[in-house]
Amino acid sequence: MEFSFNRESMTEALQRIVGAAEKRLTMPILGNVRIRPVAEGIQLDTTDLELAWTATTPGEAAEGLDSTVSVRKLLDVVRAAPADATVTARVDGERLTVGFGSSRFSLATLPGQDFPELESLAIEEWLTVPQRLLRRLVEATMFSMAQQDVRYYLQGLLLVVDGSTLRAVATDGHRLALNEADLESPAVSAQECIIPRKTVQELRRNLLEDETPVRVGFGAGQIAFDFGGARLTSKVIDGRFPDYERVIPQDQPAQLVSEREDLRQALNRVAIVASDKYRGVRLMATGDGCRVVTHNTEREEAEESFPAQYQGEPVEIGFNLTYLVDVLGAIGSDQVRIELRDGNSSALILAEPPDRARYVVMPMRL
């Protein structure tokens, strides 16, 4: 059975869906893409049984075609074709032959009928948001997701729809990131779900930095993101996310305002001798100035002063250096404001002037 397609269109489709393919190959077919004809051209499917991509690309395919082949090998082959080339392929038994110009490739296949499908549940409500908006919410929060935590519900991103507000929240128990934006049209009903880490990474990889719309669909145990020519569907994490509003400090008496880049560079410099295990840094703020100090088990030390405006009682507080650097990387403004209470209380970090993103970092004993 034969099919043909444009090199550029197929490359774009495969690049979008390749991330869902299972790399560990617990089931060999999970590393494959399923290829079938549809009215719009050729349908491509990948899945790891937790999330799934479906994409459609222009092309011609014989009726009855239903086969799978390694998505990464097929992508590499198609990429190798000349720009704007029309590529032809033929499935014959257990082999897929791909050709263009004088080049021919023979790849192993598995039957499309054996390809597992993620159970498709009914989507209860769709929202349409600009990709730029959703991308900003994801980028501003995803770094705070937990990694390999027994509290599986922390290993994802909480997405909340509340009236006209779309909110993203992530925490690993030591830090928290929250950002929100307004929807053009209020949602019909409130929605809340925890999106798994891999799905968040796939979403971030595919969202554009423009006003192109993406449809977000909520269903029982699933969430979907429809990009038009492709749809990402994922299971959601079944768990109760912590009450994040309770941990956001209120009415902090001390405030430190500095250039974001000055603070970031100061932290990066002292990080040279920071302990690889604890990554601790001590921030000292007084009316006379601010500085960061760190040391390691070999009694090496680093100290850096940076320009800042500080209002409040003198404070000395320890932080995980990486947590502070991550927050500074997510903030888009030139200045940053750190609100403090004392050396034993969490800090609230904001852009200056403030936007709707809020970051909480717990103190660290040094």
mmCIF file of N, CA, C and O in Angstrom, residues 180-241:
data_model
loop_
_atom_site.group_PDB
_atom_site.id
_atom_site.type_symbol
_atom_site.label_atom_id
_atom_site.label_comp_id
_atom_site.label_asym_id
_atom_site.label_seq_id
_atom_site.Cartn_x
_atom_site.Cartn_y
_atom_site.Cartn_z
ATOM 1 N N GLU A 180 -1.555 33.791 36.633
ATOM 2 C CA GLU A 180 -2.926 33.755 36.148
ATOM 3 C C GLU A 180 -3.132 34.817 35.080
ATOM 4 O O GLU A 180 -2.340 35.759 34.953
ATOM 5 N N ALA A 181 -4.190 34.634 34.301
ATOM 6 C CA ALA A 181 -4.513 35.566 33.222
ATOM 7 C C ALA A 181 -6.023 35.574 33.031
ATOM 8 O O ALA A 181 -6.735 34.663 33.476
ATOM 9 N N ASP A 182 -6.503 36.606 32.365
ATOM 10 C CA ASP A 182 -7.934 36.744 32.113
ATOM 11 C C ASP A 182 -8.315 36.085 30.798
ATOM 12 O O ASP A 182 -7.594 36.195 29.790
ATOM 13 N N LEU A 183 -9.465 35.418 30.802
ATOM 14 C CA LEU A 183 -10.030 34.841 29.588
ATOM 15 C C LEU A 183 -10.913 35.874 28.907
ATOM 16 O O LEU A 183 -11.536 36.711 29.563
ATOM 17 N N GLU A 184 -10.974 35.814 27.590
ATOM 18 C CA GLU A 184 -11.829 36.745 26.865
ATOM 19 C C GLU A 184 -13.303 36.503 27.180
ATOM 20 O O GLU A 184 -14.098 37.437 27.273
ATOM 21 N N SER A 185 -13.664 35.233 27.340
ATOM 22 C CA SER A 185 -15.051 34.877 27.664
ATOM 23 C C SER A 185 -15.058 33.999 28.902
ATOM 24 O O SER A 185 -14.248 33.071 29.015
ATOM 25 N N PRO A 186 -15.959 34.262 29.863
ATOM 26 C CA PRO A 186 -16.014 33.449 31.075
ATOM 27 C C PRO A 186 -16.337 31.988 30.763
ATOM 28 O O PRO A 186 -17.082 31.694 29.826
ATOM 29 N N ALA A 187 -15.748 31.097 31.548
ATOM 30 C CA ALA A 187 -16.039 29.672 31.384
ATOM 31 C C ALA A 187 -17.440 29.359 31.868
ATOM 32 O O ALA A 187 -17.954 30.002 32.787
ATOM 33 N N VAL A 188 -18.046 28.369 31.256
ATOM 34 C CA VAL A 188 -19.394 27.971 31.660
ATOM 35 C C VAL A 188 -19.388 27.396 33.071
ATOM 36 O O VAL A 188 -20.285 27.642 33.875
ATOM 37 N N SER A 189 -18.343 26.629 33.392
ATOM 38 C CA SER A 189 -18.243 26.018 34.717
ATOM 39 C C SER A 189 -16.800 26.045 35.188
ATOM 40 O O SER A 189 -15.863 26.139 34.391
ATOM 41 N N ALA A 190 -16.614 25.969 36.504
ATOM 42 C CA ALA A 190 -15.271 25.933 37.075
ATOM 43 C C ALA A 190 -14.611 24.599 36.745
ATOM 44 O O ALA A 190 -15.260 23.549 36.743
ATOM 45 N N GLN A 191 -13.313 24.639 36.462
ATOM 46 C CA GLN A 191 -12.556 23.438 36.131
ATOM 47 C C GLN A 191 -11.249 23.446 36.902
ATOM 48 O O GLN A 191 -10.681 24.506 37.160
ATOM 49 N N GLU A 192 -10.771 22.260 37.253
ATOM 50 C CA GLU A 192 -9.508 22.146 37.975
ATOM 51 C C GLU A 192 -8.928 20.766 37.717
ATOM 52 O O GLU A 192 -9.616 19.756 37.906
ATOM 53 N N CYS A 193 -7.668 20.712 37.269
ATOM 54 C CA CYS A 193 -7.040 19.416 37.049
ATOM 55 C C CYS A 193 -5.526 19.555 37.173
ATOM 56 O O CYS A 193 -4.972 20.644 37.030
ATOM 57 N N ILE A 194 -4.857 18.428 37.460
ATOM 58 C CA ILE A 194 -3.401 18.395 37.585
ATOM 59 C C ILE A 194 -2.849 17.720 36.335
ATOM 60 O O ILE A 194 -3.100 16.541 36.087
ATOM 61 N N ILE A 195 -2.076 18.473 35.552
ATOM 62 C CA ILE A 195 -1.529 17.976 34.292
ATOM 63 C C ILE A 195 -0.166 17.337 34.571
ATOM 64 O O ILE A 195 0.706 17.963 35.177
ATOM 65 N N PRO A 196 0.075 16.095 34.129
ATOM 66 C CA PRO A 196 1.361 15.435 34.391
ATOM 67 C C PRO A 196 2.542 16.180 33.774
ATOM 68 O O PRO A 196 2.397 16.912 32.787
ATOM 69 N N ARG A 197 3.706 15.962 34.372
ATOM 70 C CA ARG A 197 4.935 16.644 33.951
ATOM 71 C C ARG A 197 5.210 16.492 32.456
ATOM 72 O O ARG A 197 5.500 17.471 31.765
ATOM 73 N N LYS A 198 5.149 15.273 31.928
ATOM 74 C CA LYS A 198 5.496 15.076 30.519
ATOM 75 C C LYS A 198 4.529 15.835 29.614
ATOM 76 O O LYS A 198 4.935 16.414 28.601
ATOM 77 N N THR A 199 3.253 15.865 29.979
ATOM 78 C CA THR A 199 2.274 16.599 29.179
ATOM 79 C C THR A 199 2.573 18.091 29.218
ATOM 80 O O THR A 199 2.467 18.786 28.202
ATOM 81 N N VAL A 200 2.966 18.593 30.386
ATOM 82 C CA VAL A 200 3.327 20.009 30.507
ATOM 83 C C VAL A 200 4.518 20.324 29.603
ATOM 84 O O VAL A 200 4.546 21.351 28.907
ATOM 85 N N GLN A 201 5.493 19.440 29.576
ATOM 86 C CA GLN A 201 6.671 19.652 28.740
ATOM 87 C C GLN A 201 6.304 19.619 27.259
ATOM 88 O O GLN A 201 6.809 20.423 26.462
ATOM 89 N N GLU A 202 5.422 18.699 26.866
ATOM 90 C CA GLU A 202 4.958 18.643 25.485
ATOM 91 C C GLU A 202 4.186 19.905 25.116
ATOM 92 O O GLU A 202 4.327 20.442 24.022
ATOM 93 N N LEU A 203 3.376 20.367 26.033
ATOM 94 C CA LEU A 203 2.594 21.578 25.786
ATOM 95 C C LEU A 203 3.519 22.777 25.583
ATOM 96 O O LEU A 203 3.362 23.550 24.627
ATOM 97 N N ARG A 204 4.470 22.931 26.478
ATOM 98 C CA ARG A 204 5.431 24.039 26.373
ATOM 99 C C ARG A 204 6.205 23.981 25.056
ATOM 100 O O ARG A 204 6.445 25.006 24.407
ATOM 101 N N ARG A 205 6.566 22.802 24.631
ATOM 102 C CA ARG A 205 7.355 22.636 23.412
ATOM 103 C C ARG A 205 6.577 23.050 22.166
ATOM 104 O O ARG A 205 7.170 23.479 21.167
ATOM 105 N N ASN A 206 5.265 22.943 22.214
ATOM 106 C CA ASN A 206 4.454 23.164 21.023
ATOM 107 C C ASN A 206 3.695 24.480 20.993
ATOM 108 O O ASN A 206 3.113 24.826 19.963
ATOM 109 N N LEU A 207 3.661 25.209 22.104
ATOM 110 C CA LEU A 207 2.949 26.481 22.124
ATOM 111 C C LEU A 207 3.772 27.572 21.452
ATOM 112 O O LEU A 207 4.972 27.689 21.681
ATOM 113 N N LEU A 208 3.107 28.391 20.650
ATOM 114 C CA LEU A 208 3.769 29.485 19.947
ATOM 115 C C LEU A 208 3.737 30.755 20.777
ATOM 116 O O LEU A 208 2.912 30.905 21.679
ATOM 117 N N GLU A 209 4.622 31.676 20.437
ATOM 118 C CA GLU A 209 4.688 32.968 21.128
ATOM 119 C C GLU A 209 3.904 34.004 20.316
ATOM 120 O O GLU A 209 4.423 35.048 19.932
ATOM 121 N N ASP A 210 2.635 33.682 20.031
ATOM 122 C CA ASP A 210 1.795 34.630 19.289
ATOM 123 C C ASP A 210 0.338 34.424 19.676
ATOM 124 O O ASP A 210 0.031 33.660 20.594
ATOM 125 N N GLU A 211 -0.556 35.086 18.969
ATOM 126 C CA GLU A 211 -1.974 35.060 19.321
ATOM 127 C C GLU A 211 -2.730 33.904 18.683
ATOM 128 O O GLU A 211 -3.959 33.845 18.792
ATOM 129 N N THR A 212 -2.047 32.992 18.010
ATOM 130 C CA THR A 212 -2.722 31.836 17.430
ATOM 131 C C THR A 212 -3.503 31.101 18.523
ATOM 132 O O THR A 212 -2.949 30.800 19.584
ATOM 133 N N PRO A 213 -4.778 30.791 18.310
ATOM 134 C CA PRO A 213 -5.568 30.177 19.379
ATOM 135 C C PRO A 213 -5.272 28.698 19.562
ATOM 136 O O PRO A 213 -4.880 27.992 18.627
ATOM 137 N N VAL A 214 -5.454 28.235 20.769
ATOM 138 C CA VAL A 214 -5.450 26.813 21.087
ATOM 139 C C VAL A 214 -6.695 26.549 21.923
ATOM 140 O O VAL A 214 -7.064 27.357 22.782
ATOM 141 N N ARG A 215 -7.363 25.449 21.645
ATOM 142 C CA ARG A 215 -8.562 25.082 22.391
ATOM 143 C C ARG A 215 -8.175 24.123 23.500
ATOM 144 O O ARG A 215 -7.476 23.136 23.272
ATOM 145 N N VAL A 216 -8.627 24.421 24.711
ATOM 146 C CA VAL A 216 -8.336 23.588 25.876
ATOM 147 C C VAL A 216 -9.632 22.909 26.295
ATOM 148 O O VAL A 216 -10.630 23.577 26.588
ATOM 149 N N GLY A 217 -9.623 21.576 26.317
ATOM 150 C CA GLY A 217 -10.825 20.826 26.642
ATOM 151 C C GLY A 217 -10.678 20.042 27.927
ATOM 152 O O GLY A 217 -9.663 19.386 28.158
ATOM 153 N N PHE A 218 -11.701 20.120 28.776
ATOM 154 C CA PHE A 218 -11.696 19.417 30.054
ATOM 155 C C PHE A 218 -12.718 18.280 30.029
ATOM 156 O O PHE A 218 -13.873 18.483 29.645
ATOM 157 N N GLY A 219 -12.284 17.099 30.439
ATOM 158 C CA GLY A 219 -13.177 15.954 30.541
ATOM 159 C C GLY A 219 -12.904 15.191 31.814
ATOM 160 O O GLY A 219 -11.987 15.520 32.574
ATOM 161 N N ALA A 220 -13.669 14.162 32.066
ATOM 162 C CA ALA A 220 -13.496 13.353 33.275
ATOM 163 C C ALA A 220 -12.198 12.558 33.178
ATOM 164 O O ALA A 220 -12.100 11.604 32.409
ATOM 165 N N GLY A 221 -11.195 12.970 33.940
ATOM 166 C CA GLY A 221 -9.917 12.262 33.949
ATOM 167 C C GLY A 221 -9.013 12.569 32.790
ATOM 168 O O GLY A 221 -7.947 11.957 32.653
ATOM 169 N N GLN A 222 -9.377 13.533 31.923
ATOM 170 C CA GLN A 222 -8.557 13.865 30.763
ATOM 171 C C GLN A 222 -8.562 15.361 30.517
ATOM 172 O O GLN A 222 -9.449 16.084 30.948
ATOM 173 N N ILE A 223 -7.540 15.807 29.784
ATOM 174 C CA ILE A 223 -7.487 17.170 29.283
ATOM 175 C C ILE A 223 -6.952 17.103 27.858
ATOM 176 O O ILE A 223 -6.160 16.214 27.526
ATOM 177 N N ALA A 224 -7.438 17.996 27.001
ATOM 178 C CA ALA A 224 -7.034 17.990 25.601
ATOM 179 C C ALA A 224 -6.650 19.402 25.172
ATOM 180 O O ALA A 224 -7.217 20.386 25.654
ATOM 181 N N PHE A 225 -5.679 19.474 24.254
ATOM 182 C CA PHE A 225 -5.240 20.742 23.693
ATOM 183 C C PHE A 225 -5.292 20.604 22.174
ATOM 184 O O PHE A 225 -4.528 19.828 21.591
ATOM 185 N N ASP A 226 -6.200 21.334 21.559
ATOM 186 C CA ASP A 226 -6.424 21.231 20.126
ATOM 187 C C ASP A 226 -5.743 22.404 19.411
ATOM 188 O O ASP A 226 -6.124 23.564 19.611
ATOM 189 N N PHE A 227 -4.732 22.078 18.588
ATOM 190 C CA PHE A 227 -3.968 23.098 17.880
ATOM 191 C C PHE A 227 -4.484 23.329 16.459
ATOM 192 O O PHE A 227 -3.883 24.066 15.699
ATOM 193 N N GLY A 228 -5.568 22.694 16.112
ATOM 194 C CA GLY A 228 -6.089 22.808 14.760
ATOM 195 C C GLY A 228 -5.760 21.573 13.960
ATOM 196 O O GLY A 228 -6.600 20.687 13.797
ATOM 197 N N GLY A 229 -4.548 21.460 13.481
ATOM 198 C CA GLY A 229 -4.140 20.282 12.727
ATOM 199 C C GLY A 229 -3.615 19.162 13.594
ATOM 200 O O GLY A 229 -3.252 18.094 13.093
ATOM 201 N N ALA A 230 -3.568 19.374 14.908
ATOM 202 C CA ALA A 230 -3.057 18.352 15.827
ATOM 203 C C ALA A 230 -3.732 18.516 17.179
ATOM 204 O O ALA A 230 -4.114 19.620 17.573
ATOM 205 N N ARG A 231 -3.876 17.392 17.868
ATOM 206 C CA ARG A 231 -4.489 17.431 19.195
ATOM 207 C C ARG A 231 -3.662 16.608 20.173
ATOM 208 O O ARG A 231 -3.289 15.466 19.893
ATOM 209 N N LEU A 232 -3.375 17.201 21.328
ATOM 210 C CA LEU A 232 -2.689 16.522 22.426
ATOM 211 C C LEU A 232 -3.732 16.166 23.479
ATOM 212 O O LEU A 232 -4.437 17.038 23.985
ATOM 213 N N THR A 233 -3.842 14.877 23.792
ATOM 214 C CA THR A 233 -4.774 14.405 24.814
ATOM 215 C C THR A 233 -3.990 13.715 25.916
ATOM 216 O O THR A 233 -3.045 12.975 25.636
ATOM 217 N N SER A 234 -4.358 13.971 27.159
ATOM 218 C CA SER A 234 -3.596 13.414 28.276
ATOM 219 C C SER A 234 -4.508 13.035 29.434
ATOM 220 O O SER A 234 -5.529 13.678 29.681
ATOM 221 N N LYS A 235 -4.098 11.981 30.119
ATOM 222 C CA LYS A 235 -4.716 11.694 31.411
ATOM 223 C C LYS A 235 -4.297 12.779 32.401
ATOM 224 O O LYS A 235 -3.258 13.419 32.214
ATOM 225 N N VAL A 236 -5.089 12.993 33.421
ATOM 226 C CA VAL A 236 -4.713 13.938 34.466
ATOM 227 C C VAL A 236 -4.401 13.158 35.736
ATOM 228 O O VAL A 236 -4.786 11.994 35.882
ATOM 229 N N ILE A 237 -3.682 13.792 36.645
ATOM 230 C CA ILE A 237 -3.288 13.139 37.894
ATOM 231 C C ILE A 237 -4.458 13.156 38.859
ATOM 232 O O ILE A 237 -5.062 14.205 39.118
ATOM 233 N N ASP A 238 -4.779 11.991 39.369
ATOM 234 C CA ASP A 238 -5.889 11.858 40.312
ATOM 235 C C ASP A 238 -5.347 12.084 41.726
ATOM 236 O O ASP A 238 -4.737 11.219 42.322
ATOM 237 N N GLY A 239 -5.549 13.254 42.251
ATOM 238 C CA GLY A 239 -5.068 13.588 43.589
ATOM 239 C C GLY A 239 -5.557 14.953 43.999
ATOM 240 O O GLY A 239 -6.085 15.719 43.178
ATOM 241 N N ARG A 240 -5.380 15.282 45.254
ATOM 242 C CA ARG A 240 -5.806 16.574 45.778
ATOM 243 C C ARG A 240 -4.602 17.486 45.906
ATOM 244 O O ARG A 240 -3.674 17.217 46.670
ATOM 245 N N PHE A 241 -4.597 18.560 45.145
ATOM 246 C CA PHE A 241 -3.500 19.510 45.174
ATOM 247 C C PHE A 241 -3.557 20.312 46.478
ATOM 248 O O PHE A 241 -4.632 20.618 46.990
#
